[in-house]
mmCIF file of C-alpha atoms in Angstrom:
data_model
loop_
_atom_site.group_PDB
_atom_site.id
_atom_site.type_symbol
_atom_site.label_atom_id
_atom_site.label_comp_id
_atom_site.label_asym_id
_atom_site.label_seq_id
_atom_site.Cartn_x
_atom_site.Cartn_y
_atom_site.Cartn_z
ATOM 1 C CA MET A 1 0.041 -0.159 0.152
ATOM 2 C CA LYS A 2 2.761 2.416 0.835
ATOM 3 C CA ARG A 3 4.510 1.825 -2.742
ATOM 4 C CA LEU A 4 0.978 2.690 -4.341
ATOM 5 C CA ILE A 5 0.855 5.907 -2.436
ATOM 6 C CA ILE A 6 4.521 6.844 -3.054
ATOM 7 C CA ALA A 7 3.959 5.974 -6.847
ATOM 8 C CA VAL A 8 0.933 8.455 -6.875
ATOM 9 C CA ILE A 9 2.778 11.205 -5.307
ATOM 10 C CA LEU A 10 5.545 10.838 -7.673
ATOM 11 C CA ILE A 11 3.161 10.946 -10.587
ATOM 12 C CA ILE A 12 1.418 14.147 -9.350
ATOM 13 C CA ILE A 13 5.037 15.645 -8.892
ATOM 14 C CA VAL A 14 6.114 14.682 -12.329
ATOM 15 C CA ALA A 15 2.619 15.951 -13.890
ATOM 16 C CA GLY A 16 3.106 19.130 -12.035
ATOM 17 C CA LEU A 17 6.635 19.802 -13.108
ATOM 18 C CA CYS A 18 5.694 18.973 -16.798
ATOM 19 C CA THR A 19 2.830 21.559 -16.412
ATOM 20 C CA ILE A 20 4.962 24.162 -15.059
ATOM 21 C CA GLU A 21 7.602 23.350 -17.731
ATOM 22 C CA TYR A 22 5.059 23.712 -20.599
ATOM 23 C CA PHE A 23 3.798 27.207 -19.316
ATOM 24 C CA LEU A 24 7.160 28.439 -18.759
ATOM 25 C CA ASN A 25 8.648 27.624 -22.401
ATOM 26 C CA THR A 26 5.611 28.527 -24.217
ATOM 27 C CA GLY A 27 5.034 31.972 -22.240
ATOM 28 C CA GLU A 28 8.806 32.792 -22.832
ATOM 29 C CA SER A 29 8.618 31.866 -26.589
ATOM 30 C CA SER A 30 5.513 33.845 -26.970
ATOM 31 C CA SER A 31 6.787 36.793 -25.165
ATOM 32 C CA ALA A 32 9.984 36.738 -27.513
ATOM 33 C CA SER A 33 7.942 36.368 -30.734
ATOM 34 C CA GLU A 34 6.125 39.551 -29.899
ATOM 35 C CA ALA A 35 9.166 41.483 -29.042
ATOM 36 C CA LEU A 36 10.548 40.281 -32.537
ATOM 37 C CA ILE A 37 7.368 41.684 -34.070
ATOM 38 C CA LYS A 38 7.319 45.010 -32.163
ATOM 39 C CA ALA A 39 11.273 45.447 -33.168
ATOM 40 C CA GLN A 40 10.380 45.012 -36.799
ATOM 41 C CA SER A 41 7.453 47.123 -36.690
ATOM 42 C CA LEU A 42 9.528 49.778 -34.867
ATOM 43 C CA LEU A 43 12.032 49.491 -37.733
ATOM 44 C CA ARG A 44 9.525 49.951 -40.419
ATOM 45 C CA ASP A 45 8.374 53.088 -38.802
ATOM 46 C CA GLY A 46 11.909 54.552 -39.082
ATOM 47 C CA LYS A 47 12.547 54.282 -35.230
ATOM 48 C CA THR A 48 15.932 52.321 -35.633
ATOM 49 C CA ASP A 49 17.029 53.289 -32.020
ATOM 50 C CA GLU A 50 13.985 51.807 -30.455
ATOM 51 C CA ALA A 51 14.140 48.854 -32.439
ATOM 52 C CA THR A 52 17.706 48.274 -31.515
ATOM 53 C CA GLU A 53 16.736 48.782 -27.883
ATOM 54 C CA THR A 54 14.046 46.343 -28.168
ATOM 55 C CA MET A 55 16.188 43.598 -29.706
ATOM 56 C CA GLN A 56 18.867 44.033 -26.912
ATOM 57 C CA LYS A 57 16.269 43.727 -24.270
ATOM 58 C CA LEU A 58 14.861 40.730 -26.036
ATOM 59 C CA ARG A 59 18.080 39.205 -26.177
ATOM 60 C CA GLU A 60 18.948 39.853 -22.822
ATOM 61 C CA ASN A 61 15.761 38.362 -21.432
ATOM 62 C CA TRP A 62 16.046 35.375 -23.583
ATOM 63 C CA ASP A 63 19.658 34.810 -22.253
ATOM 64 C CA SER A 64 18.591 35.282 -18.581
ATOM 65 C CA ASN A 65 15.491 32.976 -18.825
ATOM 66 C CA VAL A 66 17.137 30.361 -21.065
ATOM 67 C CA GLU A 67 18.901 28.858 -18.095
ATOM 68 C CA SER A 68 15.730 27.704 -16.494
ATOM 69 C CA ILE A 69 14.491 26.487 -19.927
ATOM 70 C CA LEU A 70 17.367 24.157 -20.310
ATOM 71 C CA ILE A 71 16.275 22.566 -17.111
ATOM 72 C CA PHE A 72 13.682 20.740 -19.117
ATOM 73 C CA VAL A 73 14.756 20.927 -22.727
ATOM 74 C CA SER A 74 17.910 19.978 -24.247
ATOM 75 C CA HIS A 75 20.266 22.855 -25.688
ATOM 76 C CA GLY A 76 19.466 22.320 -29.335
ATOM 77 C CA LYS A 77 16.399 24.469 -29.948
ATOM 78 C CA PRO A 78 17.131 27.337 -27.187
ATOM 79 C CA ASP A 79 20.802 27.693 -28.339
ATOM 80 C CA ALA A 80 19.680 28.219 -31.909
ATOM 81 C CA ILE A 81 16.918 30.827 -30.922
ATOM 82 C CA CYS A 82 19.769 32.483 -28.797
ATOM 83 C CA GLU A 83 22.017 32.581 -31.864
ATOM 84 C CA SER A 84 19.202 33.911 -34.138
ATOM 85 C CA LEU A 85 18.505 36.694 -31.787
ATOM 86 C CA ALA A 86 22.096 37.720 -31.736
ATOM 87 C CA VAL A 87 22.691 37.687 -35.461
ATOM 88 C CA ALA A 88 19.504 39.698 -36.049
ATOM 89 C CA GLU A 89 20.639 42.242 -33.283
ATOM 90 C CA SER A 90 24.019 42.571 -34.962
ATOM 91 C CA TYR A 91 22.361 43.109 -38.362
ATOM 92 C CA LEU A 92 20.188 45.755 -36.752
ATOM 93 C CA LYS A 93 23.112 47.506 -35.393
ATOM 94 C CA SER A 94 25.105 47.561 -38.640
ATOM 95 C CA ARG A 95 22.047 48.592 -40.434
ATOM 96 C CA GLU A 96 21.487 45.679 -42.704
ATOM 97 C CA PHE A 97 17.796 45.867 -42.558
ATOM 98 C CA PRO A 98 17.045 43.215 -45.422
ATOM 99 C CA GLU A 99 19.250 40.600 -43.457
ATOM 100 C CA PHE A 100 17.610 41.740 -40.264
ATOM 101 C CA TYR A 101 14.008 41.030 -41.318
ATOM 102 C CA ALA A 102 15.409 37.628 -42.733
ATOM 103 C CA GLU A 103 16.828 36.685 -39.350
ATOM 104 C CA CYS A 104 13.729 37.927 -37.582
ATOM 105 C CA GLN A 105 11.762 35.516 -39.594
ATOM 106 C CA ARG A 106 14.210 32.701 -38.933
ATOM 107 C CA ALA A 107 13.994 33.311 -35.248
ATOM 108 C CA GLU A 108 10.133 33.501 -35.399
ATOM 109 C CA ASN A 109 10.062 30.028 -37.075
ATOM 110 C CA GLU A 110 12.282 28.826 -34.604
ATOM 111 C CA LEU A 111 10.221 30.137 -31.894
ATOM 112 C CA LYS A 112 7.166 28.600 -33.476
ATOM 113 C CA HIS A 113 8.747 25.200 -33.584
ATOM 114 C CA PHE A 114 9.853 25.293 -30.095
ATOM 115 C CA SER A 115 6.411 26.132 -28.872
ATOM 116 C CA GLU A 116 5.022 23.258 -31.120
ATOM 117 C CA LEU A 117 7.399 20.974 -29.585
ATOM 118 C CA GLU A 118 6.178 21.683 -25.807
ATOM 119 C CA ILE A 119 2.569 20.926 -26.917
ATOM 120 C CA PRO A 120 1.850 17.540 -24.745
ATOM 121 C CA THR A 121 0.802 15.365 -27.821
ATOM 122 C CA PHE A 122 1.592 11.749 -28.163
ATOM 123 C CA ASN A 123 4.192 12.210 -30.949
ATOM 124 C CA ASN A 124 6.121 14.727 -28.665
ATOM 125 C CA ILE A 125 5.900 12.456 -25.742
ATOM 126 C CA LEU A 126 7.524 9.546 -27.544
#
Protein backbone atom coordinates (compact mmCIF):
# COMPACT_ATOMS: atom_id res chain seq x y z
CA MET A 1 0.00 0.00 0.00
CA LYS A 2 2.86 2.36 0.80
CA ARG A 3 4.35 1.78 -2.66
CA LEU A 4 1.08 2.72 -4.31
CA ILE A 5 0.86 5.96 -2.32
CA ILE A 6 4.47 6.81 -3.16
CA ALA A 7 3.84 6.04 -6.85
CA VAL A 8 0.78 8.31 -6.92
CA ILE A 9 2.72 11.11 -5.21
CA LEU A 10 5.55 10.77 -7.74
CA ILE A 11 3.10 10.86 -10.65
CA ILE A 12 1.54 14.03 -9.25
CA ILE A 13 4.97 15.64 -8.85
CA VAL A 14 6.02 14.72 -12.39
CA ALA A 15 2.72 15.97 -13.83
CA GLY A 16 3.14 19.23 -11.93
CA LEU A 17 6.69 19.72 -13.18
CA CYS A 18 5.62 19.02 -16.76
CA THR A 19 2.80 21.56 -16.46
CA ILE A 20 5.13 24.20 -15.05
CA GLU A 21 7.66 23.50 -17.81
CA TYR A 22 5.01 23.79 -20.50
CA PHE A 23 3.76 27.18 -19.30
CA LEU A 24 7.27 28.49 -18.68
CA ASN A 25 8.59 27.57 -22.11
CA THR A 26 5.54 28.54 -24.17
CA GLY A 27 5.18 31.81 -22.27
CA GLU A 28 8.79 32.72 -22.85
CA SER A 29 8.65 31.87 -26.54
CA SER A 30 5.44 33.83 -27.09
CA SER A 31 6.82 36.92 -25.36
CA ALA A 32 9.98 36.63 -27.48
CA SER A 33 7.87 36.40 -30.64
CA GLU A 34 5.92 39.51 -29.63
CA ALA A 35 9.16 41.42 -29.02
CA LEU A 36 10.49 40.37 -32.43
CA ILE A 37 7.32 41.62 -34.11
CA LYS A 38 7.55 44.87 -32.15
CA ALA A 39 11.19 45.42 -33.19
CA GLN A 40 10.33 44.85 -36.86
CA SER A 41 7.38 47.20 -36.59
CA LEU A 42 9.53 49.90 -34.99
CA LEU A 43 12.09 49.55 -37.75
CA ARG A 44 9.40 49.84 -40.45
CA ASP A 45 8.26 53.06 -38.75
CA GLY A 46 11.81 54.41 -38.96
CA LYS A 47 12.54 54.13 -35.24
CA THR A 48 15.87 52.36 -35.55
CA ASP A 49 17.14 53.25 -32.08
CA GLU A 50 13.98 51.97 -30.40
CA ALA A 51 14.11 48.79 -32.48
CA THR A 52 17.73 48.25 -31.44
CA GLU A 53 16.82 48.78 -27.80
CA THR A 54 13.91 46.32 -28.11
CA MET A 55 16.18 43.69 -29.68
CA GLN A 56 18.80 44.18 -26.99
CA LYS A 57 16.20 43.78 -24.23
CA LEU A 58 14.78 40.71 -25.98
CA ARG A 59 18.18 39.05 -26.27
CA GLU A 60 19.08 39.84 -22.67
CA ASN A 61 15.71 38.55 -21.46
CA TRP A 62 16.05 35.35 -23.48
CA ASP A 63 19.62 34.82 -22.27
CA SER A 64 18.61 35.25 -18.64
CA ASN A 65 15.59 32.92 -18.91
CA VAL A 66 17.18 30.26 -21.09
CA GLU A 67 18.89 28.76 -18.04
CA SER A 68 15.55 27.76 -16.57
CA ILE A 69 14.36 26.48 -19.96
CA LEU A 70 17.44 24.29 -20.27
CA ILE A 71 16.44 22.42 -17.12
CA PHE A 72 13.64 20.79 -19.12
CA VAL A 73 14.81 20.96 -22.75
CA SER A 74 18.04 19.96 -24.49
CA HIS A 75 20.34 22.74 -25.67
CA GLY A 76 19.56 22.43 -29.39
CA LYS A 77 16.51 24.64 -29.88
CA PRO A 78 17.14 27.30 -27.19
CA ASP A 79 20.74 27.75 -28.34
CA ALA A 80 19.64 28.13 -31.96
CA ILE A 81 17.14 30.79 -30.88
CA CYS A 82 19.88 32.57 -28.89
CA GLU A 83 22.09 32.57 -31.95
CA SER A 84 19.33 33.89 -34.22
CA LEU A 85 18.51 36.71 -31.83
CA ALA A 86 22.16 37.71 -31.53
CA VAL A 87 22.64 37.65 -35.31
CA ALA A 88 19.46 39.69 -35.87
CA GLU A 89 20.61 42.24 -33.32
CA SER A 90 24.01 42.54 -35.00
CA TYR A 91 22.36 43.02 -38.42
CA LEU A 92 20.19 45.75 -36.94
CA LYS A 93 23.15 47.52 -35.34
CA SER A 94 25.10 47.38 -38.60
CA ARG A 95 22.03 48.69 -40.46
CA GLU A 96 21.70 45.66 -42.72
CA PHE A 97 17.92 45.76 -42.66
CA PRO A 98 17.02 43.07 -45.25
CA GLU A 99 19.24 40.60 -43.39
CA PHE A 100 17.68 41.72 -40.10
CA TYR A 101 14.18 40.97 -41.36
CA ALA A 102 15.29 37.59 -42.70
CA GLU A 103 16.95 36.65 -39.41
CA CYS A 104 13.87 37.79 -37.47
CA GLN A 105 11.74 35.52 -39.65
CA ARG A 106 14.13 32.66 -38.94
CA ALA A 107 13.97 33.35 -35.20
CA GLU A 108 10.15 33.53 -35.32
CA ASN A 109 10.03 30.18 -37.10
CA GLU A 110 12.36 28.65 -34.51
CA LEU A 111 10.24 30.05 -31.66
CA LYS A 112 7.07 28.71 -33.26
CA HIS A 113 8.65 25.28 -33.71
CA PHE A 114 9.92 25.39 -30.12
CA SER A 115 6.40 26.12 -28.88
CA GLU A 116 4.95 23.31 -30.99
CA LEU A 117 7.45 20.87 -29.50
CA GLU A 118 6.18 21.73 -26.03
CA ILE A 119 2.56 20.80 -26.75
CA PRO A 120 1.89 17.54 -24.89
CA THR A 121 0.86 15.33 -27.79
CA PHE A 122 1.51 11.62 -28.16
CA ASN A 123 4.23 12.18 -30.79
CA ASN A 124 6.02 14.78 -28.66
CA ILE A 125 6.00 12.52 -25.63
CA LEU A 126 7.57 9.64 -27.52
